[in-house]
Short mmCIF file of C-alpha atoms in Angstrom, two decimals:
data_model
loop_
_atom_site.label_atom_id
_atom_site.label_comp_id
_atom_site.label_asym_id
_atom_site.label_seq_id
_atom_site.Cartn_x
_atom_site.Cartn_y
_atom_site.Cartn_z
CA UNK A 1 -11.02 2.75 26.30
CA UNK A 2 -8.37 5.48 25.69
CA UNK A 3 -6.28 3.02 23.58
CA UNK A 4 -9.00 2.00 21.23
CA UNK A 5 -10.12 6.18 20.67
CA UNK A 6 -6.57 6.56 19.11
CA UNK A 7 -7.16 3.74 16.63
CA UNK A 8 -10.65 4.96 15.79
CA UNK A 9 -9.19 8.28 15.24
CA UNK A 10 -6.58 6.87 12.69
CA UNK A 11 -8.63 4.51 10.66
CA UNK A 12 -11.27 8.00 10.73
CA UNK A 13 -8.25 9.30 9.03
CA UNK A 14 -8.19 6.15 6.69
CA UNK A 15 -11.71 6.00 5.35
CA UNK A 16 -11.24 10.43 5.22
CA UNK A 17 -8.08 9.73 2.75
CA UNK A 18 -9.77 6.74 1.32
CA UNK A 19 -12.59 8.50 0.15
CA UNK A 20 -10.73 11.72 -0.65
CA UNK A 21 -9.94 10.90 -4.72
CA UNK A 22 -13.10 8.76 -5.79
CA UNK A 23 -12.94 8.35 -9.49
CA UNK A 24 -9.44 7.08 -8.51
CA UNK A 25 -10.83 4.13 -6.37
CA UNK A 26 -13.79 3.60 -9.01
CA UNK A 27 -10.76 3.01 -11.92
CA UNK A 28 -9.42 0.28 -9.02
CA UNK A 29 -12.16 -2.17 -10.20
CA UNK A 30 -10.10 -2.81 -13.19
CA UNK A 31 -8.40 -5.41 -10.83
CA UNK A 32 -11.20 -7.63 -9.68
CA UNK A 33 -13.48 -7.57 -13.26
CA UNK A 34 -10.73 -7.84 -15.90
CA UNK A 35 -8.61 -10.94 -14.64
CA UNK A 36 -11.81 -12.94 -14.32
CA UNK A 37 -12.95 -12.15 -17.60
CA UNK A 38 -9.51 -13.07 -19.18
CA UNK A 39 -9.30 -16.43 -17.32
CA UNK A 40 -13.18 -17.48 -18.21
CA UNK A 41 -12.74 -17.05 -21.99
CA UNK A 42 -9.31 -19.22 -21.47
CA UNK A 43 -11.18 -21.93 -19.22
CA UNK A 44 -14.38 -21.28 -21.26
CA UNK A 45 -11.80 -23.03 -24.27
CA UNK A 46 -10.43 -25.34 -22.50
CA UNK A 47 -14.51 -27.00 -20.91
CA UNK A 48 -14.51 -27.31 -24.52
CA UNK A 49 -12.94 -30.45 -24.06
CA UNK A 50 -13.79 -31.88 -20.98
CA UNK A 51 -16.56 -31.76 -18.93
CA UNK A 52 -14.91 -31.80 -15.75
CA UNK A 53 -11.58 -30.10 -14.39
CA UNK A 54 -10.23 -31.59 -11.41
CA UNK A 55 -13.42 -31.49 -8.92
CA UNK A 56 -14.45 -28.02 -11.02
CA UNK A 57 -17.44 -27.46 -13.17
CA UNK A 58 -16.86 -24.62 -15.15
CA UNK A 59 -19.09 -22.83 -13.30
CA UNK A 60 -17.43 -23.54 -10.08
CA UNK A 61 -13.97 -22.70 -11.53
CA UNK A 62 -15.32 -19.25 -12.64
CA UNK A 63 -16.92 -18.29 -9.49
CA UNK A 64 -13.82 -19.03 -7.80
CA UNK A 65 -12.12 -16.99 -9.44
CA UNK A 66 -13.94 -14.18 -9.50
CA UNK A 67 -13.78 -14.98 -5.48
CA UNK A 68 -10.53 -16.00 -5.09
CA UNK A 69 -9.24 -12.14 -7.60
CA UNK A 70 -12.24 -10.10 -4.90
CA UNK A 71 -10.16 -11.84 -1.53
CA UNK A 72 -6.88 -11.39 -2.94
CA UNK A 73 -7.49 -7.96 -4.18
CA UNK A 74 -9.41 -6.17 -1.08
CA UNK A 75 -6.71 -7.47 1.53
CA UNK A 76 -5.30 -5.11 3.83
CA UNK A 77 -1.85 -4.24 2.42
CA UNK A 78 0.87 -3.12 4.22
CA UNK A 79 2.73 -0.96 2.56
CA UNK A 80 5.96 -0.60 1.20
CA UNK A 81 6.41 3.12 3.27
CA UNK A 82 7.21 1.00 6.19
CA UNK A 83 10.00 -0.26 4.70
CA UNK A 84 10.37 3.11 2.76
CA UNK A 85 9.46 5.31 6.44
CA UNK A 86 12.28 2.88 7.77
CA UNK A 87 14.73 3.94 5.18
CA UNK A 88 14.46 7.86 5.44
CA UNK A 89 14.14 8.29 8.75
CA UNK A 90 10.55 8.89 9.24
CA UNK A 91 9.98 5.99 11.46
CA UNK A 92 11.16 7.84 14.23
CA UNK A 93 7.62 10.07 14.23
CA UNK A 94 5.96 6.41 14.61
CA UNK A 95 7.76 5.06 17.28
CA UNK A 96 7.67 8.87 19.85
CA UNK A 97 3.67 7.78 19.24
CA UNK A 98 2.25 6.93 21.85
CA UNK A 99 0.49 3.96 19.90
CA UNK A 100 2.00 0.40 18.89
CA UNK A 101 3.24 0.77 15.09
CA UNK A 102 1.50 -2.73 14.32
CA UNK A 103 -1.41 -1.52 14.96
CA UNK A 104 -1.21 1.83 13.99
CA UNK A 105 -0.99 0.35 10.41
CA UNK A 106 -3.27 -2.02 10.81
CA UNK A 107 -6.76 -0.33 11.59
CA UNK A 108 -5.41 2.63 8.70
CA UNK A 109 -5.14 -0.13 6.51
CA UNK A 110 -8.43 -1.64 7.07
CA UNK A 111 -10.31 1.56 7.42
CA UNK A 112 -8.85 3.28 4.11
CA UNK A 113 -9.47 -0.05 2.64
CA UNK A 114 -13.93 0.45 3.43
CA UNK A 115 -14.16 2.28 0.33
CA UNK A 116 -12.76 0.46 -2.21
CA UNK A 117 -14.53 -2.36 -0.75
CA UNK A 118 -17.59 -0.93 -2.08
CA UNK A 119 -16.52 -0.39 -4.91
CA UNK A 120 -15.00 -4.11 -5.34
CA UNK A 121 -18.40 -5.70 -4.36
CA UNK A 122 -20.38 -3.79 -7.08
CA UNK A 123 -17.96 -5.43 -9.45
CA UNK A 124 -18.04 -9.40 -8.13
CA UNK A 125 -22.11 -8.22 -8.87
CA UNK A 126 -21.34 -7.03 -11.90
CA UNK A 127 -19.32 -9.95 -13.01
CA UNK A 128 -22.37 -12.46 -12.22
CA UNK A 129 -24.59 -10.18 -13.80
CA UNK A 130 -22.55 -10.51 -17.18
CA UNK A 131 -21.28 -14.35 -16.79
CA UNK A 132 -24.78 -15.11 -15.01
CA UNK A 133 -25.33 -18.47 -16.95
CA UNK A 134 -21.11 -19.19 -15.71
CA UNK A 135 -22.03 -18.55 -11.60
CA UNK A 136 -22.63 -21.03 -8.58
CA UNK A 137 -23.95 -19.26 -5.42
CA UNK A 138 -23.30 -20.77 -2.57
CA UNK A 139 -25.89 -23.20 -1.08
CA UNK A 140 -27.49 -20.93 2.27
CA UNK A 141 -25.80 -18.71 4.00
CA UNK A 142 -23.55 -20.74 6.27
CA UNK A 143 -21.07 -21.21 3.46
CA UNK A 144 -21.38 -17.50 2.47
CA UNK A 145 -20.58 -16.50 5.64
CA UNK A 146 -17.58 -18.83 6.69
CA UNK A 147 -16.16 -17.78 2.86
CA UNK A 148 -16.24 -14.57 4.10
CA UNK A 149 -15.14 -15.16 8.05
CA UNK A 150 -12.60 -17.17 6.19
CA UNK A 151 -11.00 -14.68 3.83
CA UNK A 152 -11.19 -11.91 6.62
CA UNK A 153 -9.50 -13.44 8.55
CA UNK A 154 -6.96 -15.11 5.88
CA UNK A 155 -6.67 -11.04 4.67
CA UNK A 156 -5.21 -10.18 8.36
CA UNK A 157 -2.74 -12.46 8.23
CA UNK A 158 -1.47 -11.81 4.64
CA UNK A 159 -0.49 -8.49 6.18
CA UNK A 160 0.77 -10.25 8.72
CA UNK A 161 3.53 -11.22 7.24
CA UNK A 162 3.53 -8.03 4.47
CA UNK A 163 4.16 -6.46 7.57
CA UNK A 164 7.31 -8.52 9.08
CA UNK A 165 8.51 -8.04 5.50
CA UNK A 166 8.61 -4.11 5.54
CA UNK A 167 10.61 -4.46 8.49
CA UNK A 168 13.62 -6.49 6.95
CA UNK A 169 14.32 -2.85 6.37
CA UNK A 170 16.21 -2.92 9.39
CA UNK A 171 18.71 -5.84 7.67
CA UNK A 172 18.84 -5.01 4.20
CA UNK A 173 19.51 -1.80 2.13
CA UNK A 174 17.50 -1.84 -0.27
CA UNK A 175 14.05 -4.52 0.39
CA UNK A 176 11.73 -3.37 -2.68
CA UNK A 177 12.95 -7.20 -4.90
CA UNK A 178 12.08 -9.38 -1.54
CA UNK A 179 8.43 -7.32 -1.35
CA UNK A 180 7.94 -7.75 -4.33
CA UNK A 181 8.87 -11.16 -4.78
CA UNK A 182 6.28 -11.88 -1.74
CA UNK A 183 3.82 -10.38 -3.78
CA UNK A 184 4.45 -12.69 -6.64
CA UNK A 185 4.52 -15.44 -4.16
CA UNK A 186 1.18 -14.76 -2.60
CA UNK A 187 -0.26 -14.31 -5.67
CA UNK A 188 0.44 -18.00 -6.71
CA UNK A 189 0.16 -19.82 -2.84
CA UNK A 190 -2.94 -18.11 -2.64
CA UNK A 191 -4.55 -20.45 -4.73
CA UNK A 192 -5.57 -17.32 -7.46
CA UNK A 193 -3.52 -17.89 -11.00
CA UNK A 194 -4.86 -21.82 -10.05
CA UNK A 195 -7.07 -23.48 -7.77
CA UNK A 196 -4.37 -25.27 -5.19
CA UNK A 197 -5.77 -28.65 -5.27
CA UNK A 198 -5.65 -28.60 -9.40
CA UNK A 199 -1.29 -28.63 -9.13
CA UNK A 200 1.50 -31.32 -8.32
CA UNK A 201 2.43 -31.46 -5.30
CA UNK A 202 -0.93 -30.17 -4.02
CA UNK A 203 0.00 -31.00 -0.54
CA UNK A 204 2.31 -28.59 0.21
CA UNK A 205 0.98 -25.91 -1.41
CA UNK A 206 -2.01 -26.86 0.77
CA UNK A 207 0.34 -26.46 4.06
CA UNK A 208 1.39 -23.10 3.91
CA UNK A 209 -1.18 -20.72 5.45
CA UNK A 210 -1.13 -18.51 2.03
CA UNK A 211 -4.02 -20.68 1.02
CA UNK A 212 -6.13 -19.29 3.37
CA UNK A 213 -6.05 -15.65 1.67
CA UNK A 214 -8.20 -16.76 -1.09
CA UNK A 215 -7.61 -20.31 -2.14
CA UNK A 216 -9.97 -21.75 0.89
CA UNK A 217 -12.58 -18.75 1.10
CA UNK A 218 -13.67 -18.96 -2.76
CA UNK A 219 -13.42 -23.10 -1.86
CA UNK A 220 -15.83 -22.87 0.93
CA UNK A 221 -18.23 -19.99 -1.79
CA UNK A 222 -18.92 -22.71 -4.24
CA UNK A 223 -19.92 -25.20 -2.07
CA UNK A 224 -16.88 -27.30 -2.27
CA UNK A 225 -16.83 -28.19 1.77
CA UNK A 226 -17.52 -31.69 2.03
CA UNK A 227 -14.29 -33.37 3.40
CA UNK A 228 -12.92 -29.84 5.10
CA UNK A 229 -13.17 -29.74 8.87
CA UNK A 230 -14.10 -26.31 8.88
CA UNK A 231 -13.25 -25.64 13.11
CA UNK A 232 -10.09 -27.35 12.24
CA UNK A 233 -9.04 -24.97 9.80
CA UNK A 234 -9.86 -22.28 12.07
CA UNK A 235 -7.78 -23.43 14.67
CA UNK A 236 -4.79 -23.46 11.92
CA UNK A 237 -6.28 -20.77 10.37
CA UNK A 238 -5.73 -18.77 14.42
CA UNK A 239 -2.70 -20.49 15.23
CA UNK A 240 -0.73 -19.66 12.12
CA UNK A 241 -1.93 -15.41 13.17
CA UNK A 242 -0.37 -16.26 16.47
CA UNK A 243 2.58 -16.92 15.36
CA UNK A 244 3.24 -14.63 12.80
CA UNK A 245 1.98 -11.75 15.25
CA UNK A 246 4.42 -13.09 17.74
CA UNK A 247 7.11 -13.04 15.34
CA UNK A 248 6.26 -10.15 13.90
CA UNK A 249 6.54 -8.38 17.02
CA UNK A 250 9.98 -9.93 17.67
CA UNK A 251 11.04 -8.61 14.60
CA UNK A 252 9.87 -5.36 15.19
CA UNK A 253 11.69 -4.98 18.71
CA UNK A 254 15.26 -6.30 17.39
CA UNK A 255 15.07 -3.98 14.18
CA UNK A 256 14.55 -1.21 17.05
CA UNK A 257 17.28 -1.51 17.86
CA UNK A 258 18.81 -1.40 14.77
CA UNK A 259 17.22 1.49 13.95
CA UNK A 260 19.67 4.87 13.65
CA UNK A 261 16.50 7.45 12.39
CA UNK A 262 18.98 8.33 9.19
CA UNK A 263 18.48 11.52 8.59
CA UNK A 264 15.94 12.48 10.75
CA UNK A 265 15.51 15.42 14.34
CA UNK B 1 21.83 10.91 -33.93
CA UNK B 2 22.60 13.68 -31.45
CA UNK B 3 19.39 12.06 -29.45
CA UNK B 4 19.63 8.32 -29.45
CA UNK B 5 22.96 8.87 -28.05
CA UNK B 6 22.61 11.45 -24.97
CA UNK B 7 19.53 8.18 -24.37
CA UNK B 8 22.19 5.72 -24.90
CA UNK B 9 24.04 7.74 -22.05
CA UNK B 10 21.55 8.21 -19.73
CA UNK B 11 20.26 5.07 -20.06
CA UNK B 12 23.99 3.91 -19.38
CA UNK B 13 24.27 5.84 -16.65
CA UNK B 14 20.92 5.31 -14.58
CA UNK B 15 22.55 1.50 -15.53
CA UNK B 16 25.61 2.00 -13.72
CA UNK B 17 23.82 3.72 -10.70
CA UNK B 18 20.98 0.33 -9.99
CA UNK B 19 23.86 -1.98 -10.82
CA UNK B 20 25.38 -0.72 -7.57
CA UNK B 21 22.76 -2.90 -5.31
CA UNK B 22 24.02 -6.73 -6.02
CA UNK B 23 21.53 -7.92 -4.04
CA UNK B 24 18.85 -6.53 -5.77
CA UNK B 25 19.99 -7.14 -8.96
CA UNK B 26 19.82 -10.98 -8.33
CA UNK B 27 16.97 -10.99 -6.82
CA UNK B 28 15.22 -9.74 -9.55
CA UNK B 29 16.60 -11.90 -11.66
CA UNK B 30 15.40 -14.90 -9.32
CA UNK B 31 11.79 -13.16 -9.19
CA UNK B 32 11.68 -13.76 -13.23
CA UNK B 33 12.64 -17.58 -12.84
CA UNK B 34 9.92 -17.04 -10.38
CA UNK B 35 7.11 -15.51 -12.61
CA UNK B 36 8.40 -17.52 -15.88
CA UNK B 37 8.33 -21.23 -13.07
CA UNK B 38 4.70 -19.96 -12.26
CA UNK B 39 3.57 -18.72 -16.20
CA UNK B 40 5.55 -22.96 -16.37
CA UNK B 41 3.08 -24.41 -14.18
CA UNK B 42 -0.13 -22.88 -14.92
CA UNK B 43 -0.19 -24.48 -18.70
CA UNK B 44 1.46 -27.65 -17.43
CA UNK B 45 -1.64 -28.01 -15.24
CA UNK B 46 -3.64 -26.98 -18.33
CA UNK B 47 -2.60 -28.95 -20.96
CA UNK B 48 -2.75 -32.31 -18.64
CA UNK B 49 -6.48 -32.16 -19.11
CA UNK B 50 -6.02 -31.31 -22.54
CA UNK B 51 -4.61 -31.34 -25.75
CA UNK B 52 -4.35 -28.20 -27.27
CA UNK B 53 -6.22 -24.60 -26.44
CA UNK B 54 -7.77 -23.25 -29.40
CA UNK B 55 -5.31 -25.09 -31.50
CA UNK B 56 -2.61 -24.45 -29.42
CA UNK B 57 -0.16 -26.85 -28.03
CA UNK B 58 1.85 -26.19 -25.22
CA UNK B 59 5.01 -25.15 -26.83
CA UNK B 60 3.31 -22.36 -28.80
CA UNK B 61 1.58 -21.55 -25.63
CA UNK B 62 4.41 -21.02 -23.62
CA UNK B 63 6.39 -18.91 -27.22
CA UNK B 64 3.01 -16.50 -26.68
CA UNK B 65 3.20 -16.22 -23.13
CA UNK B 66 7.18 -15.63 -23.37
CA UNK B 67 6.53 -12.46 -25.90
CA UNK B 68 3.51 -11.46 -23.90
CA UNK B 69 5.82 -11.27 -20.25
CA UNK B 70 8.82 -9.99 -22.89
CA UNK B 71 7.46 -7.20 -24.46
CA UNK B 72 5.54 -6.16 -21.20
CA UNK B 73 8.70 -5.94 -19.53
CA UNK B 74 10.80 -4.44 -21.90
CA UNK B 75 7.88 -1.52 -21.57
CA UNK B 76 8.08 -1.44 -18.16
CA UNK B 77 12.55 -0.99 -18.13
CA UNK B 78 12.72 1.53 -20.29
CA UNK B 79 9.30 3.35 -20.00
CA UNK B 80 6.54 2.64 -17.41
CA UNK B 81 7.55 4.22 -14.85
CA UNK B 82 8.50 7.72 -16.44
CA UNK B 83 5.10 8.11 -18.30
CA UNK B 84 3.69 6.59 -15.40
CA UNK B 85 5.42 10.30 -13.20
CA UNK B 86 3.76 12.15 -15.69
CA UNK B 87 0.75 12.04 -13.71
CA UNK B 88 2.74 13.23 -10.63
CA UNK B 89 4.45 15.86 -12.23
CA UNK B 90 1.28 17.65 -13.95
CA UNK B 91 -0.22 17.15 -10.52
CA UNK B 92 2.13 18.88 -8.71
CA UNK B 93 2.62 21.45 -11.42
CA UNK B 94 6.62 20.55 -12.32
CA UNK B 95 6.40 19.27 -15.98
CA UNK B 96 7.93 22.58 -17.08
CA UNK B 97 11.34 21.56 -16.07
CA UNK B 98 10.94 19.07 -18.78
CA UNK B 99 9.49 21.83 -21.72
CA UNK B 100 11.98 24.12 -21.85
CA UNK B 101 14.32 21.63 -22.00
CA UNK B 102 16.73 21.14 -25.06
CA UNK B 103 15.38 17.49 -25.49
CA UNK B 104 12.31 17.01 -27.05
CA UNK B 105 10.05 16.84 -24.34
CA UNK B 106 7.78 13.81 -24.60
CA UNK B 107 11.03 11.71 -24.73
CA UNK B 108 12.49 12.70 -22.29
CA UNK B 109 9.22 11.77 -20.32
CA UNK B 110 8.73 8.43 -21.11
CA UNK B 111 12.43 7.95 -20.52
CA UNK B 112 13.53 9.85 -17.53
CA UNK B 113 13.04 7.25 -15.18
CA UNK B 114 14.17 3.20 -16.84
CA UNK B 115 13.77 0.14 -14.62
CA UNK B 116 16.62 -1.64 -14.77
CA UNK B 117 14.46 -4.36 -11.98
CA UNK B 118 12.23 -5.62 -15.02
CA UNK B 119 15.24 -5.79 -17.37
CA UNK B 120 16.74 -8.38 -15.04
CA UNK B 121 13.91 -10.32 -15.95
CA UNK B 122 13.70 -11.00 -19.30
CA UNK B 123 15.92 -14.16 -19.66
CA UNK B 124 13.72 -15.99 -18.03
CA UNK B 125 10.74 -14.59 -19.79
CA UNK B 126 13.32 -15.32 -23.05
CA UNK B 127 13.61 -19.40 -21.71
CA UNK B 128 10.07 -19.64 -21.18
CA UNK B 129 10.10 -18.71 -25.17
CA UNK B 130 12.66 -21.19 -25.90
CA UNK B 131 11.34 -23.91 -24.45
CA UNK B 132 8.40 -23.41 -26.58
CA UNK B 133 10.66 -23.95 -29.47
CA UNK B 134 11.90 -26.72 -27.94
CA UNK B 135 8.46 -28.85 -27.33
CA UNK B 136 7.83 -28.11 -31.00
CA UNK B 137 10.50 -29.79 -32.32
CA UNK B 138 11.13 -27.04 -34.90
CA UNK B 139 12.92 -23.70 -35.03
CA UNK B 140 12.23 -20.33 -37.09
CA UNK B 141 14.41 -19.17 -39.95
CA UNK B 142 16.17 -16.05 -39.83
CA UNK B 143 13.39 -14.02 -41.47
CA UNK B 144 10.99 -15.09 -39.37
CA UNK B 145 12.82 -14.01 -36.74
CA UNK B 146 13.38 -10.70 -38.54
CA UNK B 147 9.98 -10.51 -38.56
CA UNK B 148 9.38 -11.02 -35.54
CA UNK B 149 10.93 -8.76 -34.03
CA UNK B 150 10.10 -6.49 -36.30
CA UNK B 151 6.18 -6.91 -35.25
CA UNK B 152 7.65 -6.72 -32.09
CA UNK B 153 8.64 -3.71 -31.55
CA UNK B 154 5.50 -2.66 -32.91
CA UNK B 155 3.80 -4.05 -30.57
CA UNK B 156 6.06 -1.96 -28.51
CA UNK B 157 5.32 1.39 -29.74
CA UNK B 158 1.75 0.72 -29.62
CA UNK B 159 1.89 -0.07 -26.01
CA UNK B 160 3.63 2.50 -25.61
CA UNK B 161 1.77 5.38 -26.76
CA UNK B 162 -1.70 3.09 -25.37
CA UNK B 163 -0.42 4.03 -21.75
CA UNK B 164 0.92 7.61 -23.01
CA UNK B 165 -2.80 8.14 -23.93
CA UNK B 166 -4.46 7.21 -20.43
CA UNK B 167 -1.86 9.04 -18.64
CA UNK B 168 -1.97 12.52 -20.43
CA UNK B 169 -5.98 12.09 -19.31
CA UNK B 170 -4.33 13.64 -15.86
CA UNK B 171 -4.99 17.13 -17.62
CA UNK B 172 -8.30 16.61 -17.40
CA UNK B 173 -8.44 14.15 -14.38
CA UNK B 174 -5.94 15.21 -11.56
CA UNK B 175 -5.95 11.41 -9.71
CA UNK B 176 -5.41 9.39 -12.50
CA UNK B 177 -3.11 6.77 -11.30
CA UNK B 178 -5.69 3.78 -11.41
CA UNK B 179 -6.64 4.30 -14.23
CA UNK B 180 -2.99 4.24 -15.64
CA UNK B 181 -2.91 0.36 -14.12
CA UNK B 182 -5.54 -1.00 -16.21
CA UNK B 183 -3.74 -1.38 -18.90
CA UNK B 184 -1.35 -3.36 -17.00
CA UNK B 185 -5.26 -5.58 -16.56
CA UNK B 186 -5.80 -5.46 -19.55
CA UNK B 187 -3.07 -7.16 -20.39
CA UNK B 188 -3.93 -10.04 -18.91
CA UNK B 189 -5.25 -10.72 -22.35
CA UNK B 190 -2.64 -10.71 -24.54
CA UNK B 191 -0.67 -13.83 -22.68
CA UNK B 192 -3.63 -16.76 -24.44
CA UNK B 193 -4.58 -16.47 -28.15
CA UNK B 194 -6.24 -14.25 -29.49
CA UNK B 195 -9.02 -17.38 -31.32
CA UNK B 196 -10.25 -17.83 -27.40
CA UNK B 197 -11.81 -14.64 -27.86
CA UNK B 198 -15.13 -14.63 -29.38
CA UNK B 199 -17.68 -11.74 -30.17
CA UNK B 200 -17.91 -8.36 -28.83
CA UNK B 201 -14.90 -8.65 -26.70
CA UNK B 202 -12.62 -9.55 -29.39
CA UNK B 203 -13.62 -6.48 -31.32
CA UNK B 204 -12.49 -4.34 -28.81
CA UNK B 205 -9.84 -5.75 -28.24
CA UNK B 206 -8.36 -5.99 -31.38
CA UNK B 207 -9.61 -2.38 -32.48
CA UNK B 208 -10.42 0.01 -29.25
CA UNK B 209 -8.02 -1.19 -26.46
CA UNK B 210 -6.01 -3.47 -29.37
CA UNK B 211 -4.24 -5.94 -26.88
CA UNK B 212 -3.87 -8.96 -28.26
CA UNK B 213 -2.91 -8.13 -31.15
CA UNK B 214 0.44 -7.23 -29.31
CA UNK B 215 1.41 -10.41 -28.47
CA UNK B 216 -0.12 -12.63 -31.00
CA UNK B 217 0.90 -11.10 -33.91
CA UNK B 218 4.74 -11.40 -33.60
CA UNK B 219 4.12 -14.83 -32.32
CA UNK B 220 2.23 -15.43 -35.98
CA UNK B 221 5.76 -14.93 -37.56
CA UNK B 222 7.10 -17.91 -35.71
CA UNK B 223 4.96 -20.37 -36.26
CA UNK B 224 4.82 -19.91 -39.80
CA UNK B 225 1.83 -17.38 -40.70
CA UNK B 226 3.30 -14.80 -41.87
CA UNK B 227 1.27 -12.87 -43.12
CA UNK B 228 1.72 -9.22 -44.14
CA UNK B 229 -1.69 -7.87 -43.47
CA UNK B 230 -0.98 -8.28 -39.90
CA UNK B 231 1.32 -6.24 -39.64
CA UNK B 232 -0.24 -3.54 -42.13
CA UNK B 233 -2.81 -3.60 -39.61
CA UNK B 234 -0.53 -3.03 -36.68
CA UNK B 235 1.03 -0.18 -38.33
CA UNK B 236 -2.31 0.71 -39.15
CA UNK B 237 -3.15 0.66 -35.15
CA UNK B 238 -0.37 2.77 -33.81
CA UNK B 239 -0.58 5.46 -36.24
CA UNK B 240 -4.15 6.13 -35.15
CA UNK B 241 -2.93 6.21 -31.41
CA UNK B 242 -0.25 8.18 -32.53
CA UNK B 243 -2.30 10.50 -34.20
CA UNK B 244 -4.32 10.67 -30.63
CA UNK B 245 -1.66 10.97 -28.81
CA UNK B 246 -0.65 13.98 -30.35
CA UNK B 247 -4.16 15.32 -30.34
CA UNK B 248 -4.12 14.91 -26.63
CA UNK B 249 -0.58 16.30 -25.82
CA UNK B 250 -1.31 19.83 -27.49
CA UNK B 251 -4.35 19.97 -26.06
CA UNK B 252 -3.26 18.77 -22.86
CA UNK B 253 -0.60 20.85 -22.06
CA UNK B 254 -3.18 24.29 -23.30
CA UNK B 255 -4.91 23.22 -19.90
CA UNK B 256 -1.39 22.64 -17.67
CA UNK B 257 -1.12 25.79 -15.60
CA UNK B 258 2.66 24.61 -14.03
CA UNK B 259 3.62 25.57 -10.31
CA UNK B 260 7.34 26.23 -10.20
CA UNK B 261 9.34 29.39 -10.87
#
């Protein structure tokens, strides 16, 4: 219980910090609204020549983009602060605290996002309203619930992968290019630019764990769950999370041995 | 001329310090390749279903996308971080450091943090553009290229002033950095042909937030749609946004309170 209290306190701080500049958080809405709107215009123009692309109708594809962007942009980030702290020595203050470094950042990242989620949901509702003729809603509560379950767990997986890459700072002088490449790759491999099942060599893309970040939840949301064994997918998602969590702990253990606390007392 | 020389010297110094991290340089180059590859794949998939998008053939679209990426990354490498940091300077009350130097403060702020990371990505976007011409099997004339470059330069200046105007709001709103990203988000519209936008959205993106003219108008010169009206319109937009910028700069400085000694 005492252990849980520590992380609850961290979460409280995260929530308070995120509420500090509400107007600033409000402006972040553009990232939820604008890119799907741009895709809407593009695909609407494409669909004037074709009724179905892949197995998507126009309304399904537009809804897919909105939901996929929602999950991609509301996933927690293991911010570059971790990499920065290793480089400038402020990492020392974390390893001297009686807390698990991974969970400290994990709880902080999730709590910091709470107010953002509220704004983001309003952003999605706004898009659903202005594009109401091009939206499909899930049939019943189950796809809705499953979509959010996969979205949440996919976010956890994305966080762990990002955390591992941040820890590369123990070995690399400037890890930020790696992190940028990861950001870009996640953006594409999670299916936010184009649904993964429309890509050539789709079997490779559908094998990678990134699909759980936004492609999979968005596809469930638009009702494309035929040919999918939900329990199998859930099992694989948990497996990926466990594997990456294990890797993150090994990398942390090895990295800590190399840490030289530059510039800190 | 003196200002130009100083800027050049400053950029050279920044560049030297940046190339010290060779792995980073290589990775940034790789980032550009990956980014272009993803854009290539996206349109490759779309064009596997249709022949054209709003009259744009595949090659034409690669030229448009290549131009949009080039413009965005050139802006980010030269001015992006500098202008963004203005909000921090004002928030912390350190802006006067730049006001008292014997150099144009508007230029100094814009150029104070060039990011060469984005600069290394430019060749791969250029390849995307050239690949577009390869698909079209035509090449523009020398005069078309000159007009394209001139129009591209005006677009770059419009993009710069657009960002500057947003960041100048920092004199009135304390925390503004997410607002700054709105222009980057709106820039998504610049990557696609202008004809796909209809109604009120089209009007907004040509006048109030003129993102679609930034890439579409220069490309018109490469695609043999030479019409000087487009150039005139770009200059007009630049002038209007520059006047807004001047007004906001003067009013903003009056509101500013420094915090250094």
